[in-house]
PDB file of C-alpha atoms in Angstrom:
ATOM      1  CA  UNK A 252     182.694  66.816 100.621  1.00  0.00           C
ATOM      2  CA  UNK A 253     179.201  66.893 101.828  1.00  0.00           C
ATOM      3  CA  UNK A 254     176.157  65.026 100.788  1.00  0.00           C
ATOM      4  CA  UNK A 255     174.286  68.103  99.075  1.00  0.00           C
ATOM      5  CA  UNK A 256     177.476  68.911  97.281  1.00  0.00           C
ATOM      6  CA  UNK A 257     177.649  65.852  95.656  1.00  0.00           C
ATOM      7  CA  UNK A 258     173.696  65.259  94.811  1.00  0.00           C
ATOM      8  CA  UNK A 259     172.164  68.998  94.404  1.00  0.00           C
ATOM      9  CA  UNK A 260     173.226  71.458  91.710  1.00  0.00           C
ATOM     10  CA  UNK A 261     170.092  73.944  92.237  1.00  0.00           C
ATOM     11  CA  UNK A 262     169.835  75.665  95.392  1.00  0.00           C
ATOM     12  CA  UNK A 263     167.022  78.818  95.669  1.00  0.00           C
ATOM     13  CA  UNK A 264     167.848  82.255  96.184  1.00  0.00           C
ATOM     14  CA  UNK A 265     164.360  82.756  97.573  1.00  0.00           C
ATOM     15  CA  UNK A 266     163.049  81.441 100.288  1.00  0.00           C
ATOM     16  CA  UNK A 267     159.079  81.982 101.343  1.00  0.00           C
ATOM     17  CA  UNK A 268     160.444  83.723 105.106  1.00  0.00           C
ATOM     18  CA  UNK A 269     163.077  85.582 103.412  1.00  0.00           C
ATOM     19  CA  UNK A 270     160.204  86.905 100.477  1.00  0.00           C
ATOM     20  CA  UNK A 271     157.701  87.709 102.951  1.00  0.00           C
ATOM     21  CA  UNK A 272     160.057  89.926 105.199  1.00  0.00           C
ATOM     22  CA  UNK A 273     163.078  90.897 103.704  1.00  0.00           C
ATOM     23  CA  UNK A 274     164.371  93.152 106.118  1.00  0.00           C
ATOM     24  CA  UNK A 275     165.062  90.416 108.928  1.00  0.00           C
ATOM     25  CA  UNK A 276     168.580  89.471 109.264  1.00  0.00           C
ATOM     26  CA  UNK A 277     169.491  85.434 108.161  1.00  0.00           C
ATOM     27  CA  UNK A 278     171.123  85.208 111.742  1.00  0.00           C
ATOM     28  CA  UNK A 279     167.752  85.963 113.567  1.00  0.00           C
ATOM     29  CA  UNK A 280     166.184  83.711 110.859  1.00  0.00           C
ATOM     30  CA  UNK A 281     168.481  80.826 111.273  1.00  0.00           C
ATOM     31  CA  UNK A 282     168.167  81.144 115.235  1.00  0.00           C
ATOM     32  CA  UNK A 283     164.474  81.028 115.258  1.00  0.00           C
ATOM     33  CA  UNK A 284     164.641  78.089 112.644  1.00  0.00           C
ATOM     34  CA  UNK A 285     166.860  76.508 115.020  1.00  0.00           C
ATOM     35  CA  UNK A 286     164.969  76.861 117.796  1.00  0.00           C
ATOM     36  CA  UNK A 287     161.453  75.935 116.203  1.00  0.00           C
ATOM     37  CA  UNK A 288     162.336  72.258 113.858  1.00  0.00           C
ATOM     38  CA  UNK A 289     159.106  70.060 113.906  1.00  0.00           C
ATOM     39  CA  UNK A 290     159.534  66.425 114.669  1.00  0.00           C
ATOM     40  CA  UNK A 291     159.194  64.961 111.587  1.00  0.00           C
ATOM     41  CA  UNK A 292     156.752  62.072 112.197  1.00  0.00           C
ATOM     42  CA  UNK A 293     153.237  62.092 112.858  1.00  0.00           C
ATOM     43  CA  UNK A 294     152.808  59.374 115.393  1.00  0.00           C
ATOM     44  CA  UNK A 295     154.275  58.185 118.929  1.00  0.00           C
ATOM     45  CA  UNK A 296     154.715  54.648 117.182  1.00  0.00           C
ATOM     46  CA  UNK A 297     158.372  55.261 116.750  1.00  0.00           C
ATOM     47  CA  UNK A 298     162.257  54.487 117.891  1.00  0.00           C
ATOM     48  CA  UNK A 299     165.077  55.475 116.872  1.00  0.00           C
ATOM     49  CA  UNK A 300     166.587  52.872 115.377  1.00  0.00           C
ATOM     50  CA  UNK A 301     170.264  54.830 114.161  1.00  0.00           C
ATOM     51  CA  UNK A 302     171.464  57.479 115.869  1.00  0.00           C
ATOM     52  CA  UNK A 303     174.103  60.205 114.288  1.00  0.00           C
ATOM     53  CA  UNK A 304     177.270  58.819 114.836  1.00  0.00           C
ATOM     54  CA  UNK A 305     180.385  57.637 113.777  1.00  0.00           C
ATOM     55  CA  UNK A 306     181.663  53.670 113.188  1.00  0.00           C
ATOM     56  CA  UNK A 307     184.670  52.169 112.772  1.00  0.00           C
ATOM     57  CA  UNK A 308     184.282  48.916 110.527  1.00  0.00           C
ATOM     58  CA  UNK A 309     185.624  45.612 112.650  1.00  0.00           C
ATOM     59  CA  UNK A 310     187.226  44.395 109.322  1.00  0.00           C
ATOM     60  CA  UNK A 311     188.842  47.263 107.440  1.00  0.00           C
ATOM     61  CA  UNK A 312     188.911  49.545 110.211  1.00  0.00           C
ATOM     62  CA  UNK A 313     187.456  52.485 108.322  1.00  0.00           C
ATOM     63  CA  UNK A 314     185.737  55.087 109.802  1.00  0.00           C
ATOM     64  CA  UNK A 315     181.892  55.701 108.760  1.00  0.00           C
ATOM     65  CA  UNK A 316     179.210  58.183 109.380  1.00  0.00           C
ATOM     66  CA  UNK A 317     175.501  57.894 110.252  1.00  0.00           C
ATOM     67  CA  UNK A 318     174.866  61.377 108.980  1.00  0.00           C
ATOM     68  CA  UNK A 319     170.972  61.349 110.761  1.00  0.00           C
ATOM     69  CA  UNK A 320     168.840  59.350 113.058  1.00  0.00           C
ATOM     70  CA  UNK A 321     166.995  56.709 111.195  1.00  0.00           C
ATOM     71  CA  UNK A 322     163.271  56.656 113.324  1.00  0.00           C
ATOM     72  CA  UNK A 323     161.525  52.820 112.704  1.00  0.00           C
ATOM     73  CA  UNK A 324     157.682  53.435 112.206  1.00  0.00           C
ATOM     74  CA  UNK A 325     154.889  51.624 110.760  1.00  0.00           C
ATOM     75  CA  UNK A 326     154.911  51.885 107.049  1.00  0.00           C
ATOM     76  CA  UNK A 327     152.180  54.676 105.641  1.00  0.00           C
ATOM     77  CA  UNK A 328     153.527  56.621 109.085  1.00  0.00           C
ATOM     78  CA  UNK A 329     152.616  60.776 108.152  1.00  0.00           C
ATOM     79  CA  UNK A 330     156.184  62.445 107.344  1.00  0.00           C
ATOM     80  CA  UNK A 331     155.957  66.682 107.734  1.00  0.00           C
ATOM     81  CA  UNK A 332     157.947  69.463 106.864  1.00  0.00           C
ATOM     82  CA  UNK A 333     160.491  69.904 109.723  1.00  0.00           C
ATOM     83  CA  UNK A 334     160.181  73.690 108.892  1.00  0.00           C
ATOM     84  CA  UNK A 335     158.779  76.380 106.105  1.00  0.00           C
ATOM     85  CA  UNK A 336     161.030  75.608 102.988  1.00  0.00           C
ATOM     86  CA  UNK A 337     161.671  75.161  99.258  1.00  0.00           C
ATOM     87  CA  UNK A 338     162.034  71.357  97.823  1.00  0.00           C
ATOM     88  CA  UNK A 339     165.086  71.210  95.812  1.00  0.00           C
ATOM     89  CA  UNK A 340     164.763  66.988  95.746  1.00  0.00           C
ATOM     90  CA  UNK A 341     161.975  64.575  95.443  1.00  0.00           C
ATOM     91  CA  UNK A 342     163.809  61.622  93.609  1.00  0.00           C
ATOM     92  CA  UNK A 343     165.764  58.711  94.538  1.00  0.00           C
ATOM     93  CA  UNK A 344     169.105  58.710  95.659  1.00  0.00           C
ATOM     94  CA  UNK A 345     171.604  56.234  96.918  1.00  0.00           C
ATOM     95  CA  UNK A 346     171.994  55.386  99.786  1.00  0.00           C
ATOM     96  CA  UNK A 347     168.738  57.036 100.862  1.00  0.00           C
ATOM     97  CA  UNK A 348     166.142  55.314  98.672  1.00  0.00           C
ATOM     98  CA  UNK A 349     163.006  57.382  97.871  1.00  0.00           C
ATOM     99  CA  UNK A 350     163.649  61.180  98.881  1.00  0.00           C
ATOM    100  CA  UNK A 351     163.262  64.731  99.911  1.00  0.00           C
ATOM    101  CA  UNK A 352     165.233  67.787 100.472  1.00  0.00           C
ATOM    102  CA  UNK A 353     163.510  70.915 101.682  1.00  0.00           C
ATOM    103  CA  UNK A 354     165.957  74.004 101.959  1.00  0.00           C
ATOM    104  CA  UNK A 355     164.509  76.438 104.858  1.00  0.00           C
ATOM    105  CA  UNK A 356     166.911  78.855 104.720  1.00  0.00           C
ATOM    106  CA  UNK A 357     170.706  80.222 103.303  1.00  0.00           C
ATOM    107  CA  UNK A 358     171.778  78.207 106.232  1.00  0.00           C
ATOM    108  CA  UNK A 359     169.261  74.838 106.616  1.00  0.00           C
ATOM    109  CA  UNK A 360     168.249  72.052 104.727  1.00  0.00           C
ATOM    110  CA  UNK A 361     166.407  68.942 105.877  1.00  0.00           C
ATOM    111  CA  UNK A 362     166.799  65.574 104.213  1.00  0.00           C
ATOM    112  CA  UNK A 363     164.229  62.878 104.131  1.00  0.00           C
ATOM    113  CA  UNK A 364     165.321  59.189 103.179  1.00  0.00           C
ATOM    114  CA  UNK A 365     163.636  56.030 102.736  1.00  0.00           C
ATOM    115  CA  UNK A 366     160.027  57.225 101.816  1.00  0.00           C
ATOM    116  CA  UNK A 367     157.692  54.673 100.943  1.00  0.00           C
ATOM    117  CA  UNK A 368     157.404  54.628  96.673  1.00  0.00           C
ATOM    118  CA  UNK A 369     154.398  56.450  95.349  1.00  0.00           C
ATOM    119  CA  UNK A 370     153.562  58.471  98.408  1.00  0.00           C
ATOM    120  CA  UNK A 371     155.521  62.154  97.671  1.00  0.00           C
ATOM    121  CA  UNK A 372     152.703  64.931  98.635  1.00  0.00           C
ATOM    122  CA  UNK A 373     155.444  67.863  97.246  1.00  0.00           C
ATOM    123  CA  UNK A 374     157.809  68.346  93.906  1.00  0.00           C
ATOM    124  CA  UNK A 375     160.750  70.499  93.039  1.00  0.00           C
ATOM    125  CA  UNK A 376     159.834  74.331  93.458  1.00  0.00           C
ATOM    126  CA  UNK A 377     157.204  73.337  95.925  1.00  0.00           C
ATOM    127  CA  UNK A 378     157.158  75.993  99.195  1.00  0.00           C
ATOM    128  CA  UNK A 379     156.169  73.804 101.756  1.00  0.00           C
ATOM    129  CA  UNK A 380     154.835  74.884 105.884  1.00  0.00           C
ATOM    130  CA  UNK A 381     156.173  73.673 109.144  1.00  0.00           C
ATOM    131  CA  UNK A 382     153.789  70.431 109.877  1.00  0.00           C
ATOM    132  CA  UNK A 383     152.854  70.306 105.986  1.00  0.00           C
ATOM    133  CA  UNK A 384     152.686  66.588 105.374  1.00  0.00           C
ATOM    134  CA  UNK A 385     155.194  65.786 102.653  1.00  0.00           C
ATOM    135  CA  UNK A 386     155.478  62.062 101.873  1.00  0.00           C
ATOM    136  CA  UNK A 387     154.680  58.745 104.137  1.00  0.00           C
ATOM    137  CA  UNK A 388     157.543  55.986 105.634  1.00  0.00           C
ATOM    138  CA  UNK A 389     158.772  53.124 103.925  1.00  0.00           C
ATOM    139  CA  UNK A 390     161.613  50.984 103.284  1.00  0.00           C
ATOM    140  CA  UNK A 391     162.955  51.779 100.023  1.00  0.00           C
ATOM    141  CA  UNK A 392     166.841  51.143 100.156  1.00  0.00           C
ATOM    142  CA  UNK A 393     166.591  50.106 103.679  1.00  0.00           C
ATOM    143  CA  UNK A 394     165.883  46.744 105.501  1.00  0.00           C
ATOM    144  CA  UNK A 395     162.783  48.150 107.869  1.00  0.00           C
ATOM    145  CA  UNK A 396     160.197  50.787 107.655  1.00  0.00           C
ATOM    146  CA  UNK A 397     162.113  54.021 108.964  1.00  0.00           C
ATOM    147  CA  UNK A 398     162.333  57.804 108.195  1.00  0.00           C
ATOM    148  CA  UNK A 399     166.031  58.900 107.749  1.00  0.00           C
ATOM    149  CA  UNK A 400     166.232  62.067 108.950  1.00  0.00           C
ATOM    150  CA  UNK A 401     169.426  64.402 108.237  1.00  0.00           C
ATOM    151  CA  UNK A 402     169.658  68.255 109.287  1.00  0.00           C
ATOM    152  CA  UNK A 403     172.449  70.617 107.021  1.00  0.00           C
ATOM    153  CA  UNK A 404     174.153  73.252 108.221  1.00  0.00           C
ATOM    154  CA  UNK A 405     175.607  75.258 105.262  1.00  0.00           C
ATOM    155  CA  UNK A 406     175.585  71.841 103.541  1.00  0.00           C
ATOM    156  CA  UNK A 407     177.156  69.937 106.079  1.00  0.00           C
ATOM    157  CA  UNK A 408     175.453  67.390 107.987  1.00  0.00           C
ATOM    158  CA  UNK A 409     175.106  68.084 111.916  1.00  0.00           C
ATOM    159  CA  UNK A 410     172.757  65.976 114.775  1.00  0.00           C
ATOM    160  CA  UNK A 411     169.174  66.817 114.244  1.00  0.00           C
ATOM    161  CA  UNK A 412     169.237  66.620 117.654  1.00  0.00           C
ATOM    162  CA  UNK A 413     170.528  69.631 118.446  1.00  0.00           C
ATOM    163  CA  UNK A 414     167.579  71.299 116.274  1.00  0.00           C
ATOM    164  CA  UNK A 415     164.710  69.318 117.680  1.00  0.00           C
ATOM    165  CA  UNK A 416     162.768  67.946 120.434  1.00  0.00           C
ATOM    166  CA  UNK A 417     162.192  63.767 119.846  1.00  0.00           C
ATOM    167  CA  UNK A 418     158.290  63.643 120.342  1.00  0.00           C
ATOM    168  CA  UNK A 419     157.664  62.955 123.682  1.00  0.00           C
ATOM    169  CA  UNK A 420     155.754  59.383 123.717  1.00  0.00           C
TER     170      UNK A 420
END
């Protein structure tokens, strides 16, 4: 079961691209979405400090999964809007500390984990722009300052790096 199943019971049915031109088909939407994901920092004080991947634990031998790229960066560090979208979280949640969820389209959603307490910009309902800043980086639920950073496809978590460009440094 994915992440968004388990945490989000609201999803929109409207979404600011789809309102302003609702003739355009969701494939050429999620294509150019695909093709056009903002790095989510504001800064080239950065590394990537987890990438998405999978781990076996040494001791029980279970298999885990990184479902993002956690990117170290001085706390207070701008976080943005990844894309134009809807927030459908701006809580806490396990695991992932202080966060937000921003659904861009009937196919994307963009997770934010680990924002520093206190700094959320947006709220649920919000429509938010590509670059818009949303929140700053902290450490809440995590040992160092660091923006997790998950991309879902129909709810289930892929590599953000197949979406976006790492900001060159």
């Amino acid at each position: 079961m994915s992440l968004l199943a388990l945490t989000i019971s609201v999803t929109p049915t409207a979404f600011a691209s789809e309102a302003s031109n609702p003739t355009q088909s969701s494939k050429t939407k999620t294509e150019e979405t695909k093709f056009s994901l903002q790095f989510p920092l504001v800064t080239d004080q950065y590394r990537v400090s987890a990438e998405f991947s999978e781990k076996i634990d040494p001791e029980t031998k279970a298999i885990t999964v990184h479902n993002g790229i956690d990117y170290a960066a001085p706390k207070g560090t701008s976080i943005v809007a990844a894309n134009d979208g809807i927030v459908i979280v701006a809580s806490s949640l396990k695991g992932f500390g202080q966060t937000i969820v921003i659904k861009h389209n009937s196919e994307l959603t963009t997770l934010y984990g680990h924002i520093n307490p206190g700094t959320f910009l947006v709220k649920v309902g919000d429509t938010v722009k590509k670059g818009q800043k949303i929140a700053e980086v902290g450490s809440s639920e995590a040992a160092e300052n660091q923006l997790h950073f998950t991309v879902f496809k129909q709810d289930e978590a892929i590599n953000p790096n197949l979406y976006i460009k790492q900001s060159s440094k």
